[in-house]
mmCIF file of C-alpha atoms in Angstrom:
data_model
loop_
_atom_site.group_PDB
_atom_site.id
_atom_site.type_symbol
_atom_site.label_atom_id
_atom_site.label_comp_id
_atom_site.label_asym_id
_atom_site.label_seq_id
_atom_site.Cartn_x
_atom_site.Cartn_y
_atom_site.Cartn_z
ATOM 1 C CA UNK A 3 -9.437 -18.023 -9.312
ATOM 2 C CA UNK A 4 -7.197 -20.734 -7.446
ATOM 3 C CA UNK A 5 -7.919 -20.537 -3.619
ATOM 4 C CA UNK A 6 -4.741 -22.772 -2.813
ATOM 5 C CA UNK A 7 -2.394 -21.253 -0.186
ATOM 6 C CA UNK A 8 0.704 -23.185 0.798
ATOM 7 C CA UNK A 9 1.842 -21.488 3.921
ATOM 8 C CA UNK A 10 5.692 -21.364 4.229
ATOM 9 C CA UNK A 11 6.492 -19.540 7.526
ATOM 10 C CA UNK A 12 5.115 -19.201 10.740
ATOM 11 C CA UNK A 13 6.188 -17.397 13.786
ATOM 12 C CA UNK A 14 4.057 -16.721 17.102
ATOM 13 C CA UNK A 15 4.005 -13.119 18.002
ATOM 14 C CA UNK A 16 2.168 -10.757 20.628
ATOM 15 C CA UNK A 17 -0.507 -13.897 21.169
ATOM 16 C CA UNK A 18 -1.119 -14.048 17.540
ATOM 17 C CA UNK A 19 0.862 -15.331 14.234
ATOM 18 C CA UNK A 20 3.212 -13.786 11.584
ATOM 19 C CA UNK A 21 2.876 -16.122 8.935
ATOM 20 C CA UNK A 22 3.647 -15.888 5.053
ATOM 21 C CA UNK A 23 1.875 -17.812 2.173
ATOM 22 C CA UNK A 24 2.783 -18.538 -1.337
ATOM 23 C CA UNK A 25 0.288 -18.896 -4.089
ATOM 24 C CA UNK A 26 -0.143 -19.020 -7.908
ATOM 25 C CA UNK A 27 -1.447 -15.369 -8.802
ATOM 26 C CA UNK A 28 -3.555 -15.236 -11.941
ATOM 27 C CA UNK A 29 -3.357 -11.268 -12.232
ATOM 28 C CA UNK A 30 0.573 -11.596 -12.532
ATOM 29 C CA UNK A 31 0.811 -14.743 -14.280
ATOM 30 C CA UNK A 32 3.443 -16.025 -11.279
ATOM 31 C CA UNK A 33 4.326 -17.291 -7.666
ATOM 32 C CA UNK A 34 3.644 -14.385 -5.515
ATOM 33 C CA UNK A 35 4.220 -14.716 -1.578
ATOM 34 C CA UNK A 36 2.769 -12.460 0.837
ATOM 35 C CA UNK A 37 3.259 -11.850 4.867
ATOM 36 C CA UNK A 38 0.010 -11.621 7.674
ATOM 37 C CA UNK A 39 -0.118 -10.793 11.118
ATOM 38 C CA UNK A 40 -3.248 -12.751 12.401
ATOM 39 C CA UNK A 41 -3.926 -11.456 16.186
ATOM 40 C CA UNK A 42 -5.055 -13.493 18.919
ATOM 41 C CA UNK A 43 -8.856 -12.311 18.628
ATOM 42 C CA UNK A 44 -8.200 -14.288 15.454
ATOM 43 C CA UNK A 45 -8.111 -17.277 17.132
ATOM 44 C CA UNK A 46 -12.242 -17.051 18.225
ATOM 45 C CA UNK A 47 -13.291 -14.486 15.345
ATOM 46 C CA UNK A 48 -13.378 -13.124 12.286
ATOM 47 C CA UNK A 49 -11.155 -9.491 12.798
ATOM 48 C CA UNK A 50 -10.868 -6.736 10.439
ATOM 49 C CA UNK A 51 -7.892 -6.080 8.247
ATOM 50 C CA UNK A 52 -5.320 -3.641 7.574
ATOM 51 C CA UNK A 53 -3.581 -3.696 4.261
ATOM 52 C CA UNK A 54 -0.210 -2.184 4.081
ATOM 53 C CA UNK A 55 1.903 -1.398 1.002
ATOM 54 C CA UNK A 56 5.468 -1.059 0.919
ATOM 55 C CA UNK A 57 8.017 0.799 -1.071
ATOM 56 C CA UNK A 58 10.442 0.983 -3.784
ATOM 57 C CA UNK A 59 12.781 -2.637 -3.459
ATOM 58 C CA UNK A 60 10.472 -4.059 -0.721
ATOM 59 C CA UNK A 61 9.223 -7.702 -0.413
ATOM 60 C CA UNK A 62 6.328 -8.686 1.817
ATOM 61 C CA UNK A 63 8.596 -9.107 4.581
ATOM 62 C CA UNK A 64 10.364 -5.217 5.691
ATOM 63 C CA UNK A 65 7.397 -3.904 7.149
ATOM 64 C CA UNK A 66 6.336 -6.969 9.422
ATOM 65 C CA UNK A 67 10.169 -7.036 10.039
ATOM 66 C CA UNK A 68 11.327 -3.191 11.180
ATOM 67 C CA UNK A 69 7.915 -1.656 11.492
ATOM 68 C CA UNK A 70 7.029 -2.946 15.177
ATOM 69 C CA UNK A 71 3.432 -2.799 14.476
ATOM 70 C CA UNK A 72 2.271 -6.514 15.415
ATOM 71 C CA UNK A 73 1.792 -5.493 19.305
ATOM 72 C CA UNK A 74 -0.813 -2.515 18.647
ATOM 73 C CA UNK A 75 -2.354 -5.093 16.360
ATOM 74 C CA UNK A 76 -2.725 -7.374 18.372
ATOM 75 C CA UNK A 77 -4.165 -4.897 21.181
ATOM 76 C CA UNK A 78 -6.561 -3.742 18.978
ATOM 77 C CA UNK A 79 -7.605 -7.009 17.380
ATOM 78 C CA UNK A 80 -6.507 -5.684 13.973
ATOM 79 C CA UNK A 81 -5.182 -8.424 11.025
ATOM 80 C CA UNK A 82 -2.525 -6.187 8.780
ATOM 81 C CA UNK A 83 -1.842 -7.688 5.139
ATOM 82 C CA UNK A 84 1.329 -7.321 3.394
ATOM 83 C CA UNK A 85 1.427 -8.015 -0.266
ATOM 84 C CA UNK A 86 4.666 -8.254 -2.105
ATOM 85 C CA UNK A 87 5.529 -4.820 -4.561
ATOM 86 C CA UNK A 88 6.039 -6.273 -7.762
ATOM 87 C CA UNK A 89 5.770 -9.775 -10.209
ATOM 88 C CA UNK A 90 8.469 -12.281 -9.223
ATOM 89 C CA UNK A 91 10.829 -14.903 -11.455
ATOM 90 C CA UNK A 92 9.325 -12.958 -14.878
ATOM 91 C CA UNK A 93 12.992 -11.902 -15.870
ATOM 92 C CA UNK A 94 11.619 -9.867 -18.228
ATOM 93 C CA UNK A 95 14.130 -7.754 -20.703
ATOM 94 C CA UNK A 96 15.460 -4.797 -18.264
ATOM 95 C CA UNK A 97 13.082 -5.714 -15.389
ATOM 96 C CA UNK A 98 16.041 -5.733 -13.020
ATOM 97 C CA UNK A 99 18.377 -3.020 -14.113
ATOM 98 C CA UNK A 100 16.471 -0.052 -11.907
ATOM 99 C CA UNK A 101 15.699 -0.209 -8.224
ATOM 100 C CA UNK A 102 12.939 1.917 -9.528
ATOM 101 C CA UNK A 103 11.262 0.407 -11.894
ATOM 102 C CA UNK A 104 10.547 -3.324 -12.696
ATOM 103 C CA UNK A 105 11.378 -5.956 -9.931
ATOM 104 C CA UNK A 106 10.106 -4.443 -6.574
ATOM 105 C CA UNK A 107 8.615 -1.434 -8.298
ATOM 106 C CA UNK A 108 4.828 -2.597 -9.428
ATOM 107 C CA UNK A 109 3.666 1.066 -8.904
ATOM 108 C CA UNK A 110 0.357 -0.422 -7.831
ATOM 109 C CA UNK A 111 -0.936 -0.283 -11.140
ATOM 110 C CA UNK A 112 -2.390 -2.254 -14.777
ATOM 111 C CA UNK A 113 0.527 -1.583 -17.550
ATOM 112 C CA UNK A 114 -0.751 -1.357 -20.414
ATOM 113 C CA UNK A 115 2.821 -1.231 -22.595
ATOM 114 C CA UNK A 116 4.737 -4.069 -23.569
ATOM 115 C CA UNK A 117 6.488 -6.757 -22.597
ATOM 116 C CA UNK A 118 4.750 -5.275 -19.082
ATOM 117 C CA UNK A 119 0.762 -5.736 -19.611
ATOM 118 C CA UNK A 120 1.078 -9.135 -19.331
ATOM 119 C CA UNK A 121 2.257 -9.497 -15.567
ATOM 120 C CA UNK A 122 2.589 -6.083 -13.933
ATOM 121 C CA UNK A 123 -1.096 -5.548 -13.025
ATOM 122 C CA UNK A 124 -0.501 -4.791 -9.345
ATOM 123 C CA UNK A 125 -3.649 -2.962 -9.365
ATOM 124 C CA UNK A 126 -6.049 -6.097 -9.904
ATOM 125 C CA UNK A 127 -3.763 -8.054 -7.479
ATOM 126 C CA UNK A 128 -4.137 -5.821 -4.604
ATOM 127 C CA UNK A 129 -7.822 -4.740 -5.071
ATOM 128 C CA UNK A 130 -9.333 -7.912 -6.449
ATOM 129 C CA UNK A 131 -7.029 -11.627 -6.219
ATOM 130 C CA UNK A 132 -5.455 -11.053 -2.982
ATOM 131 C CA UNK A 133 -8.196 -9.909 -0.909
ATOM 132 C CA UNK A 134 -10.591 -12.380 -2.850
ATOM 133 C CA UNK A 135 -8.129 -15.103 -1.900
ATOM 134 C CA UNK A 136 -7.585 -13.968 2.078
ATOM 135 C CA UNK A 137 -11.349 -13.368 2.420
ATOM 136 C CA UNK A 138 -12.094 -17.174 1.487
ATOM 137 C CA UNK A 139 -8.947 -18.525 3.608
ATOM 138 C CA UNK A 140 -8.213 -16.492 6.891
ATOM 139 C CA UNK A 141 -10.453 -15.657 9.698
ATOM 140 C CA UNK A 142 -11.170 -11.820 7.866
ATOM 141 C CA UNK A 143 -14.720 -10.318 8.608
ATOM 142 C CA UNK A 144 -14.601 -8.041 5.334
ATOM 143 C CA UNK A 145 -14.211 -4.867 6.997
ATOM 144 C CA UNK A 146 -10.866 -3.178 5.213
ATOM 145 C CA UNK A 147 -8.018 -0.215 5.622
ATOM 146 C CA UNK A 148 -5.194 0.510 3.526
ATOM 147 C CA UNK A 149 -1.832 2.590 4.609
ATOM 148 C CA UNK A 150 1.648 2.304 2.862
ATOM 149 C CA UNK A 151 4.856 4.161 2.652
ATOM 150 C CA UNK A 152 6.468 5.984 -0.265
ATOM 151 C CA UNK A 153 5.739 4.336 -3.184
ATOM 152 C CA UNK A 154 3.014 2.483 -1.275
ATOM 153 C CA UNK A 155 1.703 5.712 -0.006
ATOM 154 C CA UNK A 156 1.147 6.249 -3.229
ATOM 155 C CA UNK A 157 -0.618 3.145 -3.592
ATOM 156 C CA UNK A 158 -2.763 3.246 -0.891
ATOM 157 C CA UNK A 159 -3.992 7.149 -2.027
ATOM 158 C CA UNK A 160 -4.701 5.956 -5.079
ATOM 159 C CA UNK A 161 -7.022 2.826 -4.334
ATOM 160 C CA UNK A 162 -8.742 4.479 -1.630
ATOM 161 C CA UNK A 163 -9.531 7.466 -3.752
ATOM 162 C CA UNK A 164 -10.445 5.113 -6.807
ATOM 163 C CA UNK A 165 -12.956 3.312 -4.537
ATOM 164 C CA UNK A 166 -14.670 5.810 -2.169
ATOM 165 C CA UNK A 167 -16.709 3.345 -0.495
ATOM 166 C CA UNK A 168 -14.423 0.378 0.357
ATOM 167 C CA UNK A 169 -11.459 1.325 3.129
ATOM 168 C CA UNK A 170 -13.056 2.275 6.319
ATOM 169 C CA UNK A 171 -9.809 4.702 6.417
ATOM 170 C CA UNK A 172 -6.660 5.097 4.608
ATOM 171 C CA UNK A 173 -3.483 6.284 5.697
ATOM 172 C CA UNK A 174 0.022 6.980 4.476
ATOM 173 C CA UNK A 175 4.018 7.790 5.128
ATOM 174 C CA UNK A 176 5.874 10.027 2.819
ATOM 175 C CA UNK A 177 3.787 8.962 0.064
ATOM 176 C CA UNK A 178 4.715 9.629 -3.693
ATOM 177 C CA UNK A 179 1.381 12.000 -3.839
ATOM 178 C CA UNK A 180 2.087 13.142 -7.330
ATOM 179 C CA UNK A 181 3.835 10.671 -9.374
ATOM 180 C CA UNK A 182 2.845 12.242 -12.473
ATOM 181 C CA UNK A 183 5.263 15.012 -11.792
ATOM 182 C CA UNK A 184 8.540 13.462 -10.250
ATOM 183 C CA UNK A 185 11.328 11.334 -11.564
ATOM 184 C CA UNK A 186 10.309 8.080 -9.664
ATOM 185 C CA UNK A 187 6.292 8.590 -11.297
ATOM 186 C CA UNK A 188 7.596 9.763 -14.863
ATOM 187 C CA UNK A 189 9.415 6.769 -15.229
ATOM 188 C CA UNK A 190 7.411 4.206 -14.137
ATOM 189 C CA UNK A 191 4.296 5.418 -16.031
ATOM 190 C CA UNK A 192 6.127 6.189 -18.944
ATOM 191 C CA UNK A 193 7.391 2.730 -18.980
ATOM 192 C CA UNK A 194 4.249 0.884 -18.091
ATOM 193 C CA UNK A 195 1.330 3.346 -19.273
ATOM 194 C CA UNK A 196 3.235 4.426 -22.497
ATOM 195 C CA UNK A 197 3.823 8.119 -22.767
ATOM 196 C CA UNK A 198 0.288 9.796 -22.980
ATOM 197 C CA UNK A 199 0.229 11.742 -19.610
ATOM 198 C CA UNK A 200 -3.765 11.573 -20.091
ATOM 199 C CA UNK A 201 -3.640 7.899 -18.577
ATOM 200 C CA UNK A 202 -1.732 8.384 -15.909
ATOM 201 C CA UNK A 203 -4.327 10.536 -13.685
ATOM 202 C CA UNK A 204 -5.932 7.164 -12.932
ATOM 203 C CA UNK A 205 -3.100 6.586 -10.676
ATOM 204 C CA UNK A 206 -2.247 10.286 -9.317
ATOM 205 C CA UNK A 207 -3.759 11.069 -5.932
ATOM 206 C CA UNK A 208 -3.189 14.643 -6.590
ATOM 207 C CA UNK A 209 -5.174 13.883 -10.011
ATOM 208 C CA UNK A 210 -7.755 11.939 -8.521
ATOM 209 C CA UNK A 211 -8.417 14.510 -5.553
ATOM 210 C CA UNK A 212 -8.802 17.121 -8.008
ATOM 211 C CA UNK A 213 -11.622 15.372 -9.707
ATOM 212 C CA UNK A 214 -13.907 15.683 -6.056
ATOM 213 C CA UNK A 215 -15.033 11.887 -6.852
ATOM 214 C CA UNK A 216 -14.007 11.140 -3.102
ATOM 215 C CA UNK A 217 -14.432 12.934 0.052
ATOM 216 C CA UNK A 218 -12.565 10.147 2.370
ATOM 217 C CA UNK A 219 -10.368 11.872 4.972
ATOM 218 C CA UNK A 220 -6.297 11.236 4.008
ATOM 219 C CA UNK A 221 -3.954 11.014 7.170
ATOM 220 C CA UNK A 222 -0.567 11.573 6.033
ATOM 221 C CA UNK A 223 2.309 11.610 8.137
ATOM 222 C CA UNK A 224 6.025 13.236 6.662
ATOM 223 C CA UNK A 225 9.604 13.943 7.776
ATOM 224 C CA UNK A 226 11.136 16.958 6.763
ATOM 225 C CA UNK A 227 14.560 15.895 7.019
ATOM 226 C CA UNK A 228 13.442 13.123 4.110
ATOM 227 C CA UNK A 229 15.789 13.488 1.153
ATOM 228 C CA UNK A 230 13.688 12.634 -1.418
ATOM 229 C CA UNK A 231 10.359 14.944 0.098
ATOM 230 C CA UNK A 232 11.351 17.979 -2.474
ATOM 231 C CA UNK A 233 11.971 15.916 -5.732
ATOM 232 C CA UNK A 234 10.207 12.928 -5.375
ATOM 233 C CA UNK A 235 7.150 12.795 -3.178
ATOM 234 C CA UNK A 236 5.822 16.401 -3.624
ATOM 235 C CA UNK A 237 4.007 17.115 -0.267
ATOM 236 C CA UNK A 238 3.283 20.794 -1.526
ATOM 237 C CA UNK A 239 1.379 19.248 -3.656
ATOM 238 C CA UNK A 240 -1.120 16.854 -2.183
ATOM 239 C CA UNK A 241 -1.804 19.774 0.675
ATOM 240 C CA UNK A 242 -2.622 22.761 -2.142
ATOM 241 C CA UNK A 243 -4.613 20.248 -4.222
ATOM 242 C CA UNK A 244 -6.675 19.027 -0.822
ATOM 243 C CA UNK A 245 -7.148 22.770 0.168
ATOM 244 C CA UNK A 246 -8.603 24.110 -3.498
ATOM 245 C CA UNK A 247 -11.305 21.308 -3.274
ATOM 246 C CA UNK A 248 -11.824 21.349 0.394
ATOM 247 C CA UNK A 249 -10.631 17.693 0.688
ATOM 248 C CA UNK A 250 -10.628 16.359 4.303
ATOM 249 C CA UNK A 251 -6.463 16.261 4.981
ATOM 250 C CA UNK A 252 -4.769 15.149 8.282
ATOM 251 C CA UNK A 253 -0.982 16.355 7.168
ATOM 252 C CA UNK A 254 1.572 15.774 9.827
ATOM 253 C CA UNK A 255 4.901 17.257 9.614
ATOM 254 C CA UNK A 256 7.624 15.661 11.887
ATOM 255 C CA UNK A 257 11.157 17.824 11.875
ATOM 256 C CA UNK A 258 14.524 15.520 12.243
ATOM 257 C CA UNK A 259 12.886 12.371 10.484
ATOM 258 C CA UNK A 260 14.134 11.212 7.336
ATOM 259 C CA UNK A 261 12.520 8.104 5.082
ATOM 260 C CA UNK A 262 13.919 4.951 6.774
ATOM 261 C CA UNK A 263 11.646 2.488 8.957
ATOM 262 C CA UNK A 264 13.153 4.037 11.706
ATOM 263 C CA UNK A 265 10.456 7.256 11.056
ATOM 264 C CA UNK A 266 7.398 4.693 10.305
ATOM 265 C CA UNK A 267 8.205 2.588 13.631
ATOM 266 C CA UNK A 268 8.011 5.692 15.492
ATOM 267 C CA UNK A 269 4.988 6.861 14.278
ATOM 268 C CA UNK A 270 2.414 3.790 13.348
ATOM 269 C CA UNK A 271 0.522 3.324 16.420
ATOM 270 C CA UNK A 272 -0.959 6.592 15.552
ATOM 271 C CA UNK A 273 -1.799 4.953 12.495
ATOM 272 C CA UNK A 274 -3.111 1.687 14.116
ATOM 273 C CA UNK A 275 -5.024 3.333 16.409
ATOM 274 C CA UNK A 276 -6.963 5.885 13.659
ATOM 275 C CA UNK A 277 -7.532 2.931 11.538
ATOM 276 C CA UNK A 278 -8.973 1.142 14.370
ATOM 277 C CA UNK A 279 -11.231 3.758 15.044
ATOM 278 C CA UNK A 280 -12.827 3.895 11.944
ATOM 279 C CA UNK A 281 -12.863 -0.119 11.171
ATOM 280 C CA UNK A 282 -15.025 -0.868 15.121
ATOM 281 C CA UNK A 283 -16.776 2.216 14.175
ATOM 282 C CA UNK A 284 -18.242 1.195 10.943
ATOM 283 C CA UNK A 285 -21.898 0.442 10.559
ATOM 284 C CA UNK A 286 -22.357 -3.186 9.478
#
């Protein structure tokens, strides 16, 4: 694996940096960039690391740009990681005709269909290359968290609950929490899993909670005035599953907020703060 990072922005912020880096990704098979906020305890020690993942159409940069979460990281001595959501410069056939599905809709997962096995393995990126690859280059002390939003609430569910022991805590916003039952998840597993629903539980928090592998409290936070919380991102669901097997839930229903940035900004110190709880608390 390549360990070369060419860093292409930098911007001081809070004491610390908001930088971005491009790379050659092996897992994708392209140039992939991605955003960090390093804070100032950074500057004299290795700090711990939140990982966020975006949504549907997102690039590394909305979060660290609308989410106003650099000054409670910085506080709190807490790096935050922001991948990109999908391959980049593939123009594969029909990879840009759908917000939601192809270009800036990885799903967070390994197709396995053609012409997407190749490059859409967002999985392996986000779990293995990219944290191999900051671990060897930034001032990171190995300790890990993972929140997202929407599509990358999904994502976060799903690696947390796939690997019980890694994220000190995991966290999401509106999160797709059972993509194997909504237009957003049939199509995108359909498309890069192939149509044999038996495959897709890998990547189905609902699924994956059902199978008691995982006892890792979930913190969820959702607006009920969120236009796509009925149809899409199937809240019902996540809380009945969680309450058959007993699973440890923190579900947070906020009236009046909808699915913009303007709902995560107002609620992700809460988030900082938890995760910083459990990533100082950690035994070494």
């Amino acid at each position: 694996m390549t360990t070369t990072l060419t860093e292409i922005a930098a911007n001081k912020c809070f004491g610390g940096w908001l930088k971005r880096y491009k790379h050659r990704s092996t897992s994708l098979d392209c140039d992939m960039i991605f955003a960090v906020y390093l804070p100032p305890q950074a500057e004299t020690q290795k700090v711990p690391v939140l990982w966020w993942l975006s949504g549907l159409t997102c690039t590394d940069e909305n979060f660290m740009q609308k989410a106003g979460a650099q000054r409670i990281a910085a506080e709190l001595g807490i790096a935050i990681i922001c991948p990109d959501t999908s391959p980049r410069g593939l123009d594969l056939p029909g990879e840009h005709d759908s917000y939601d599905f192809g270009s800036g809709a990885g799903f967070y997962l390994n197709a396995t269909q053609e012409p997407w096995k190749t490059n859409y393995r967002m999985y392996d990126y986000v779990t293995q290359e990219l944290p191999g690859l900051v671990m060897a280059n930034l001032p990171l002390n190995g300790r890990e968290s993972i929140s997202g939003h929407s599509m990358g609430g999904h994502g976060a569910l799903v690696l947390a609950l796939r690997q019980p022991d890694r994220y000190s805590s995991v966290s999401a916003f509106a999160p797709i929490a059972n993509p194997s039952n909504c237009p957003w998840g049939e199509k995108a597993f359909s498309g890069y899993l192939g149509a044999y629903r038996g495959t897709w539980a890998q990547y189905d928090a609902c699924k994956l909670i059902s199978t008691r592998q995982s006892r890792q409290e979930l913190f969820v936070d959702q607006g009920e005035a969120d236009n796509f919380k009925n149809e899409q991102l199937k809240p019902e669901q996540l809380q009945a599953v969680c309450a058959e097997v007993d699973h440890p839930l923190i579900y947070r229903s906020h009236a009046g907020y909808d699915h913009s940035y303007f709902f995560i900004a107002t609620f992700i110190e809460d988030h900082l703060r938890y995760h910083a709880k459990h990533l100082f608390n950690r035994a070494e």
